[in-house]
């Protein structure tokens, strides 16, 4: 279960917006190393000339009329907000 | 009366209600009493709303008195996995992230149940965000198996399976991304259906891997599965992957199809790692079909057998990392109290809200999608997905269904696989390829191990051929009594 040299767990955690404790960092690096080692089996497969599938069925763009539809009320949209004020979500300052 | 009532399949309950031999309120009260009696030992439910369920039952009784019932399931409770939105009820996905979330709307499947008069019953436990095969990843603790309380009920829809097996609900809805309906159904001795991708709307199902997720029924028998799937299936404009075709009348189409059946047995799936008791039970089921005049053909799934698990865990975790990006602590879900800025708020809210397996999958999915690795992992897995789909369709050519075990082993013990996440992933060998290919599959009971644990038989069909699968499953079920066995789950009765 060695860590592959190119798995930079801190970089991946930063991309995923996930803060890790030092213990988690060590554990995930080792576990993901083991899992990636297994996943590398796919490198043996011959996929030359094969189209990728993002989806199991041949459904492509699905369109609908651009008409207003009933949606959530302001109260419903805010009912699960961790912090709210004046019918708005409260967020940390993002512009100094 | 009550004891007999709770063990009945849907088809029997509809008759009892129609003949006015029992009221919906009496029926609901019986399931509530049963739930309270066995729940402390099982933990199938995250929560349930007794007054709401009884109020819905009273409304059903009033409709029946007026001769205005809405459908065959009017007045019957259906258990609901706690990843499917029910307006006004908690939707926790068994995650601390959504510990206090209350759904502002109904999922389409819940709208359809209600439109038919059925009663959404309880919030059933699952692996956090449906990621796992044992419910051990639930923030609320594991669901135990009604057949053996020292074993897991399976996952991720373990609460749905345990609740039906223990007669806390006559049927339930689960969701299946890589086996999450079929595996717990197999572990708990039930029928579980993963419909063709796009058959059932995903609107209101908390997304795990959108190109793989399907909602489906867990029931006591095949007739019930056909009936319940018929209620929840059909086009929904709010899910753009929902098929733009009317759902068939599953019960009618099912009985219109008759054997003997032509069945394929994938050679690769009967090799190493298969529990001998599981292999024996499945072989015996295959012999039954053969003795009925069926044609049994050995087939091969070379790409799926070799690569399906790897391709699945790349695609599923990639989609998971993308879908779960929405949990940022801003509009809903857990928000940390200790953030210095916006990025810090995201990273800490997610660190505090998500459990171990969800974090592992988000990290893996982020890695396989990241610059420099996308082509080697994600794109390559998508190409394999094309080949895996072709693999199944080639094997199914000229056949009614493929027959495999649902799982390589019967239900395992809590803690047996948690130390090594990869060992848990590898146990999904028989189920994940079906999701990659978008095919329908059914798990049905086909026997027990010497220790009394249920064994599941998986039937896999071509796209849109649920009625044929149900017919194949039903011909086995009608000649066997496994589905009528009940666990002796300890209760205070």
XYZ file of C-alpha atoms in Angstrom:
589
model
C 0.000 0.000 0.000
C 2.755 2.436 -0.878
C 1.875 5.922 -2.025
C 2.430 6.400 -5.766
C 5.058 9.101 -6.279
C 2.609 11.300 -8.191
C -0.217 11.291 -5.626
C 0.120 14.650 -3.874
C -2.545 14.286 -1.207
C -2.290 17.930 -0.080
C -2.828 19.176 -3.616
C -5.818 16.869 -4.160
C -7.356 17.835 -0.787
C -6.956 21.518 -1.680
C -8.670 20.957 -5.049
C -11.477 19.091 -3.239
C -11.843 21.893 -0.658
C -11.392 19.375 2.117
C -9.290 20.102 5.201
C -7.495 16.982 6.426
C -6.016 16.267 9.846
C -2.447 14.879 9.875
C -3.851 11.417 10.692
C -6.351 11.561 7.834
C -3.625 12.785 5.504
C -1.455 9.738 6.254
C -4.347 7.271 6.153
C -5.840 8.559 2.886
C -2.470 8.755 1.163
C -1.837 5.081 1.961
C -5.386 3.903 1.152
C -5.645 5.868 -2.077
C -2.239 4.526 -3.040
C -3.553 0.981 -2.644
C -6.780 1.729 -4.513
C -4.961 3.500 -7.368
C -2.614 0.554 -7.637
C -5.678 -1.628 -8.221
C -7.311 0.879 -10.616
C -4.160 0.837 -12.745
C -5.443 -2.481 -14.136
C -7.359 -0.405 -16.693
C -4.063 0.656 -18.279
C -3.770 -2.888 -19.675
C -7.041 -2.620 -21.608
C -6.984 -1.946 -25.327
C -9.299 1.035 -25.811
C -7.863 2.316 -29.091
C -10.561 3.694 -31.355
C -13.273 3.316 -28.683
C -15.687 6.198 -28.111
C -16.074 7.180 -24.438
C -19.541 6.855 -22.827
C -20.557 9.559 -20.373
C -23.967 7.985 -20.119
C -25.432 4.491 -20.621
C -28.176 5.422 -23.090
C -28.196 7.439 -26.309
C -29.928 10.527 -24.901
C -28.392 13.782 -26.054
C -29.484 17.361 -25.536
C -32.898 17.601 -23.953
C -34.715 20.898 -24.461
C -37.810 22.415 -22.952
C -39.798 25.563 -23.583
C -38.201 28.585 -21.946
C -41.237 29.408 -19.837
C -41.348 30.477 -16.183
C -42.398 27.661 -13.863
C -43.351 27.729 -10.204
C -40.302 27.185 -7.973
C -39.344 27.399 -4.323
C -40.542 30.430 -2.353
C -37.917 32.619 -0.686
C -38.863 31.060 2.659
C -38.443 27.533 1.280
C -35.147 28.372 -0.403
C -33.805 29.808 2.855
C -35.293 27.286 5.267
C -32.103 25.212 5.467
C -29.626 28.100 5.355
C -26.975 27.890 8.092
C -27.110 31.715 8.371
C -29.597 34.118 6.812
C -30.626 37.754 7.167
C -33.112 39.967 5.284
C -34.154 37.147 2.934
C -30.535 36.465 1.974
C -27.776 33.944 2.716
C -25.076 35.324 5.009
C -21.561 34.454 3.782
C -18.036 35.410 4.856
C -16.582 38.569 3.376
C -15.080 37.746 -0.049
C -14.004 41.257 -1.142
C -11.738 43.384 1.062
C -54.630 -10.245 12.959
C -51.955 -7.567 13.332
C -49.102 -10.069 13.435
C -50.299 -11.723 10.245
C -50.943 -8.362 8.612
C -47.419 -6.979 8.807
C -45.894 -10.010 7.074
C -48.143 -9.786 4.010
C -46.952 -8.746 0.554
C -48.427 -5.667 -1.126
C -50.750 -7.787 -3.244
C -52.376 -9.263 -0.102
C -52.605 -5.892 1.663
C -54.399 -4.298 -1.304
C -56.971 -7.099 -1.128
C -57.503 -6.733 2.619
C -58.083 -3.000 2.196
C -60.380 -3.460 -0.805
C -62.509 -5.983 1.066
C -62.630 -3.617 4.071
C -61.235 -6.352 6.302
C -58.737 -3.881 7.652
C -58.516 -0.100 7.576
C -55.447 1.822 6.518
C -55.233 3.285 10.034
C -55.185 -0.216 11.545
C -52.553 -1.287 9.035
C -50.387 1.766 9.659
C -50.716 1.281 13.427
C -49.546 -2.322 13.054
C -46.423 -1.286 11.139
C -45.724 1.475 13.667
C -46.027 -0.986 16.557
C -43.770 -3.477 14.780
C -41.234 -0.754 14.020
C -41.089 0.304 17.664
C -40.740 -3.309 18.815
C -37.796 -4.334 16.628
C -36.095 -1.021 15.877
C -33.868 -0.927 19.005
C -32.153 -4.122 17.767
C -32.091 -3.408 14.022
C -31.703 0.314 13.460
C -33.281 0.363 10.007
C -34.771 3.841 10.485
C -33.068 7.193 10.884
C -36.446 8.617 11.922
C -40.177 8.241 11.379
C -43.164 10.549 11.698
C -45.974 8.630 13.377
C -48.618 11.417 13.376
C -48.042 12.181 9.665
C -48.288 8.496 8.737
C -51.509 8.035 10.716
C -52.998 11.220 9.249
C -52.250 9.957 5.728
C -53.847 6.613 6.639
C -56.979 8.365 7.947
C -57.236 10.354 4.703
C -56.965 7.107 2.734
C -59.734 5.496 4.789
C -61.958 8.520 4.088
C -61.290 8.229 0.353
C -62.161 4.557 0.458
C -65.418 5.247 2.294
C -66.316 7.697 -0.470
C -65.292 5.193 -3.146
C -62.529 7.473 -4.405
C -59.312 5.544 -3.941
C -56.401 6.861 -5.985
C -54.665 3.618 -6.950
C -53.870 0.062 -5.914
C -51.451 1.191 -3.193
C -53.881 3.663 -1.593
C -53.461 3.492 2.185
C -50.346 1.286 2.143
C -47.074 2.488 3.727
C -43.909 2.337 1.591
C -40.548 2.713 3.347
C -38.294 5.452 1.936
C -34.503 5.554 1.854
C -33.237 8.675 3.596
C -31.682 9.958 0.355
C -35.075 10.578 -1.307
C -36.759 13.928 -0.579
C -40.118 13.912 1.235
C -41.519 17.431 1.699
C -41.423 18.541 5.332
C -39.416 15.495 6.445
C -35.698 15.289 7.304
C -33.335 14.337 4.473
C -30.065 13.387 6.161
C -28.452 10.932 3.709
C -27.105 9.492 7.008
C -24.580 12.344 7.009
C -23.685 14.920 9.644
C -23.588 17.324 6.693
C -27.407 17.178 6.425
C -28.215 16.396 10.077
C -30.724 19.278 10.253
C -31.894 19.430 6.628
C -35.652 19.389 5.989
C -36.830 18.813 2.392
C -38.715 21.757 0.893
C -40.211 19.528 -1.823
C -41.150 15.964 -2.743
C -39.012 13.804 -5.039
C -40.921 12.745 -8.164
C -41.188 9.163 -6.853
C -42.799 10.514 -3.665
C -45.235 12.628 -5.698
C -46.163 9.486 -7.626
C -46.615 7.417 -4.465
C -48.824 10.138 -2.974
C -50.783 10.523 -6.223
C -51.604 6.827 -5.872
C -52.539 7.229 -2.199
C -49.506 5.367 -0.821
C -47.977 6.589 2.443
C -44.255 7.487 2.484
C -43.113 5.750 5.686
C -39.973 6.523 7.643
C -36.499 7.686 6.728
C -34.480 4.522 6.179
C -30.804 4.237 7.018
C -28.066 4.060 4.370
C -24.337 4.407 3.951
C -23.567 8.115 4.021
C -24.704 9.601 0.671
C -25.257 5.982 -0.509
C -21.503 5.298 -0.557
C -20.885 1.839 0.822
C -22.084 -1.748 0.914
C -22.995 -2.288 4.586
C -24.505 0.921 6.127
C -21.378 0.981 8.300
C -20.653 4.370 6.713
C -23.855 5.838 8.183
C -23.275 8.714 10.621
C -26.161 7.179 12.580
C -24.650 3.707 12.973
C -25.021 0.377 11.211
C -28.303 -1.370 10.314
C -28.238 -5.020 11.366
C -29.534 -7.988 9.401
C -32.934 -9.316 10.555
C -31.762 -12.866 9.707
C -28.715 -12.608 11.955
C -28.231 -9.620 14.214
C -24.460 -10.166 14.248
C -24.320 -9.328 10.501
C -24.904 -6.290 8.320
C -28.068 -5.777 6.280
C -25.934 -4.702 3.314
C -25.846 -1.351 1.624
C -26.194 1.241 0.727
C -29.994 0.697 0.967
C -29.529 -1.441 4.094
C -32.272 0.311 6.076
C -34.759 -0.242 3.240
C -33.910 -3.963 3.072
C -33.907 -4.560 6.846
C -37.212 -2.695 7.319
C -39.001 -4.889 4.750
C -37.340 -8.130 5.914
C -38.302 -7.348 9.531
C -41.879 -6.409 8.517
C -41.550 -2.764 9.571
C -42.803 -1.873 6.089
C -44.367 -4.074 3.383
C -42.057 -2.662 0.694
C -39.505 0.125 0.356
C -37.696 2.326 -2.120
C -33.924 2.294 -2.340
C -31.397 3.621 -4.834
C -28.820 1.619 -6.763
C -25.592 3.133 -8.080
C -23.434 -0.020 -8.105
C -25.648 -2.618 -6.404
C -27.145 -0.641 -3.524
C -30.631 -2.146 -3.985
C -29.679 -5.644 -5.176
C -26.968 -6.404 -2.598
C -29.023 -5.553 0.532
C -32.036 -7.340 -1.034
C -29.816 -10.437 -1.441
C -28.467 -10.155 2.125
C -31.994 -9.800 3.563
C -33.895 -12.361 1.437
C -35.904 -9.883 -0.669
C -36.601 -9.019 -4.283
C -34.660 -5.897 -5.321
C -34.850 -4.163 -8.706
C -32.344 -1.875 -10.424
C -34.403 -0.509 -13.349
C -33.022 0.437 -16.763
C -31.249 3.795 -16.427
C -33.800 6.562 -17.069
C -36.880 4.483 -16.128
C -37.410 6.212 -12.771
C -36.923 9.950 -12.259
C -33.940 10.935 -10.122
C -35.517 14.296 -9.274
C -35.334 14.610 -5.491
C -32.799 11.797 -5.044
C -29.632 13.156 -3.419
C -27.096 12.690 -6.229
C -24.115 10.361 -5.773
C -23.127 9.388 -9.347
C -25.737 10.796 -11.712
C -24.999 8.596 -14.738
C -25.388 5.440 -12.594
C -28.044 6.217 -9.934
C -31.516 4.685 -10.228
C -34.331 4.449 -7.668
C -36.052 1.070 -7.411
C -38.201 -1.182 -5.218
C -37.318 -3.697 -2.482
C -40.235 -6.064 -1.948
C -41.301 -9.486 -0.631
C -41.987 -10.932 -4.083
C -41.769 -10.277 -7.819
C -45.436 -9.262 -8.232
C -44.940 -6.536 -5.630
C -41.801 -5.304 -7.391
C -43.666 -5.036 -10.720
C -46.556 -3.239 -9.030
C -44.387 -0.727 -7.150
C -42.089 -0.052 -10.113
C -45.200 0.697 -12.182
C -46.233 3.381 -9.692
C -42.865 5.188 -9.609
C -41.699 4.779 -13.250
C -42.354 7.135 -16.144
C -41.099 10.249 -17.879
C -40.334 13.327 -15.774
C -39.332 16.577 -17.486
C -37.482 17.600 -14.299
C -34.902 14.837 -14.869
C -33.300 15.315 -18.287
C -32.023 11.708 -18.218
C -35.549 10.392 -17.742
C -36.676 8.354 -20.769
C -39.206 10.125 -22.984
C -41.400 7.038 -23.291
C -44.318 5.836 -21.235
C -43.554 3.172 -18.634
C -45.050 -0.202 -19.533
C -47.781 -1.773 -17.408
C -45.234 -4.018 -15.682
C -47.633 -6.527 -14.030
C -49.601 -7.032 -17.276
C -46.527 -7.182 -19.517
C -44.865 -9.575 -17.080
C -47.593 -12.231 -17.224
C -47.758 -11.891 -21.009
C -44.245 -13.359 -21.242
C -43.761 -17.085 -20.770
C -40.851 -19.496 -20.645
C -39.065 -21.721 -21.128
C -36.253 -19.243 -20.896
C -32.955 -18.920 -22.665
C -30.413 -17.938 -20.030
C -26.734 -17.073 -20.154
C -24.292 -17.985 -17.411
C -21.146 -15.812 -17.475
C -18.224 -18.220 -17.048
C -15.979 -15.608 -15.391
C -18.426 -15.115 -12.520
C -18.216 -18.657 -11.170
C -14.521 -18.728 -10.395
C -12.371 -17.855 -7.398
C -13.708 -15.879 -4.455
C -17.253 -17.216 -4.713
C -18.605 -18.590 -1.433
C -19.403 -22.323 -1.907
C -22.895 -22.004 -0.398
C -23.697 -19.088 -2.725
C -22.339 -20.983 -5.725
C -24.388 -24.064 -4.813
C -27.644 -22.131 -4.407
C -27.171 -20.283 -7.715
C -26.216 -23.482 -9.558
C -29.364 -25.114 -8.215
C -31.470 -22.230 -9.515
C -29.840 -22.605 -12.937
C -30.633 -26.345 -12.815
C -34.247 -25.488 -12.058
C -34.524 -23.348 -15.206
C -32.884 -26.116 -17.200
C -35.285 -28.733 -15.792
C -38.190 -26.484 -16.830
C -37.070 -26.873 -20.432
C -34.932 -23.744 -20.468
C -31.826 -23.378 -22.569
C -28.714 -22.624 -20.507
C -25.776 -21.252 -22.434
C -22.317 -20.438 -21.102
C -21.414 -16.879 -22.079
C -18.433 -14.629 -21.506
C -18.096 -11.084 -20.154
C -14.338 -10.688 -20.644
C -14.154 -6.882 -20.373
C -16.667 -6.524 -17.554
C -15.108 -9.310 -15.499
C -11.656 -7.771 -15.776
C -12.324 -4.040 -15.675
C -15.852 -3.245 -14.393
C -14.864 -2.627 -10.761
C -11.972 -0.351 -11.679
C -14.000 1.565 -14.287
C -16.896 1.848 -11.861
C -14.838 3.235 -8.980
C -13.212 5.787 -11.285
C -16.491 6.988 -12.820
C -18.538 6.816 -9.616
C -15.976 8.698 -7.527
C -15.427 11.291 -10.279
C -19.153 12.003 -10.391
C -19.315 11.920 -6.576
C -16.570 14.536 -6.234
C -18.444 16.764 -8.667
C -21.922 16.214 -7.189
C -20.805 16.680 -3.589
C -19.118 19.988 -4.414
C -22.531 21.522 -3.689
C -22.046 20.885 0.044
C -20.137 24.055 0.777
C -21.838 25.247 3.980
C -23.407 28.250 2.266
C -27.026 27.577 1.254
C -27.744 24.463 3.296
C -25.937 21.778 5.241
C -23.347 21.992 7.969
C -21.355 25.229 8.316
C -18.247 25.397 10.475
C -18.088 27.884 13.301
C -14.326 28.414 12.822
C -13.699 29.919 9.401
C -11.453 32.830 8.561
C -12.466 33.270 4.912
C -14.664 31.693 2.232
C -12.214 28.967 1.125
C -11.532 28.083 4.732
C -15.283 27.906 5.355
C -15.736 25.395 2.533
C -12.786 23.206 3.541
C -13.656 23.103 7.242
C -17.422 22.716 6.788
C -16.757 19.762 4.498
C -14.117 18.318 6.855
C -16.560 18.481 9.772
C -19.671 17.387 7.838
C -18.470 14.417 5.759
C -17.535 10.981 7.088
C -14.515 8.853 6.282
C -15.700 6.984 3.162
C -17.255 10.063 1.570
C -13.988 11.952 2.017
C -12.047 9.041 0.551
C -14.272 8.974 -2.533
C -14.215 12.745 -2.992
C -10.405 12.651 -2.886
C -10.197 9.726 -5.308
C -12.693 11.348 -7.689
C -10.888 14.669 -7.532
C -7.609 12.923 -8.324
C -8.912 10.979 -11.363
C -10.402 14.196 -12.777
C -7.377 16.363 -12.060
C -5.130 17.804 -14.724
C -2.615 15.218 -15.919
C -4.663 12.195 -14.759
C -7.977 12.793 -16.519
C -6.996 10.936 -19.696
C -5.305 8.055 -17.897
C -8.174 7.377 -15.512
C -11.476 9.107 -16.226
C -11.441 9.158 -20.038
C -10.070 5.628 -20.185
C -12.776 4.408 -17.774
C -15.420 6.028 -19.998
C -14.036 4.130 -22.993
C -14.122 0.924 -20.973
C -17.711 1.769 -20.138
C -18.509 1.600 -23.862
C -16.813 -1.803 -24.113
C -18.511 -3.104 -20.959
C -21.932 -2.154 -22.340
C -21.085 -3.972 -25.595
C -19.867 -6.939 -23.546
C -23.248 -7.352 -21.821
C -25.280 -6.777 -24.988
C -23.192 -9.331 -26.889
C -23.615 -11.873 -24.072
C -27.380 -11.205 -23.977
C -27.788 -11.672 -27.722
C -30.568 -14.193 -28.339
C -31.114 -14.719 -24.600
C -33.795 -13.663 -22.127
C -31.409 -12.911 -19.259
C -28.003 -13.501 -17.742
C -27.878 -15.366 -14.428
C -25.246 -14.612 -11.784
C -24.980 -14.543 -8.008
C -25.898 -11.080 -6.678
C -22.981 -11.119 -4.233
C -19.894 -13.343 -3.836
C -20.691 -14.035 -0.153
C -23.704 -13.896 2.174
C -24.025 -11.040 4.686
C -20.766 -10.333 6.511
C -20.125 -9.049 10.017
C -19.705 -5.386 10.946
C -16.012 -4.478 10.945
C -15.038 -7.402 8.705
C -14.199 -5.214 5.704
C -13.923 -1.678 7.078
C -10.164 -1.789 7.652
C -9.541 -2.381 3.945
C -11.785 -0.214 1.717
C -10.603 -2.025 -1.420
C -11.903 -5.391 -0.129
C -15.361 -3.800 0.225
C -15.158 -2.454 -3.365
C -14.149 -5.850 -4.792
C -17.316 -7.463 -3.366
C -19.328 -5.383 -5.891
C -18.037 -7.537 -8.760
C -21.427 -8.887 -9.922
C -23.434 -5.676 -9.671
C -21.433 -2.621 -10.814
C -21.166 -3.566 -14.499
C -24.962 -3.470 -14.781
C -24.988 0.192 -13.724
C -22.181 1.101 -16.115
C -24.191 -0.496 -18.940
C -27.500 1.045 -17.772
C -29.182 -2.378 -17.834
C -32.058 -3.600 -15.660
C -31.368 -6.318 -13.081
C -33.326 -8.120 -10.389
C -32.061 -9.891 -7.285
C -34.354 -12.548 -5.853
C -33.958 -15.057 -3.012
C -32.614 -18.459 -4.147
C -31.831 -20.235 -0.903
C -29.990 -20.056 2.396
C -26.567 -20.974 3.671
C -26.197 -23.633 6.360
C -26.045 -20.787 8.880
C -29.444 -19.530 7.692
C -28.298 -16.514 5.686
C -30.216 -15.627 2.502
C -28.579 -16.000 -0.929
C -29.512 -13.780 -3.882
C -29.829 -14.718 -7.559
C -29.239 -11.894 -10.032
C -31.008 -11.763 -13.395
C -29.726 -9.181 -15.897
C -31.738 -8.174 -18.979
C -31.504 -5.945 -22.012
C -32.476 -2.267 -21.714
C -36.246 -1.753 -21.139
C -36.870 -5.485 -20.648
C -37.985 -5.372 -17.012
C -41.220 -7.249 -17.848
C -39.210 -10.177 -19.252
C -36.874 -10.137 -16.222
C -39.862 -10.131 -13.879
C -41.365 -13.060 -15.792
C -38.116 -15.064 -15.569
C -37.846 -14.264 -11.844
C -41.498 -15.074 -11.206
C -41.322 -18.514 -12.796
C -38.579 -19.413 -10.306
C -40.347 -17.783 -7.381
C -43.621 -19.612 -8.003
C -41.844 -22.964 -7.773
C -39.961 -22.107 -4.575
C -40.825 -20.850 -1.113
C -37.665 -18.920 -0.152
C -39.513 -15.617 -0.431
C -42.099 -16.809 2.087
C -39.518 -17.506 4.814
C -39.379 -14.919 7.581
C -36.485 -14.026 9.840
C -36.913 -14.710 13.518
C -35.772 -11.215 14.329
C -35.812 -10.817 18.076
C -38.677 -8.632 19.149
C -40.602 -7.874 22.293
C -43.639 -9.740 20.958
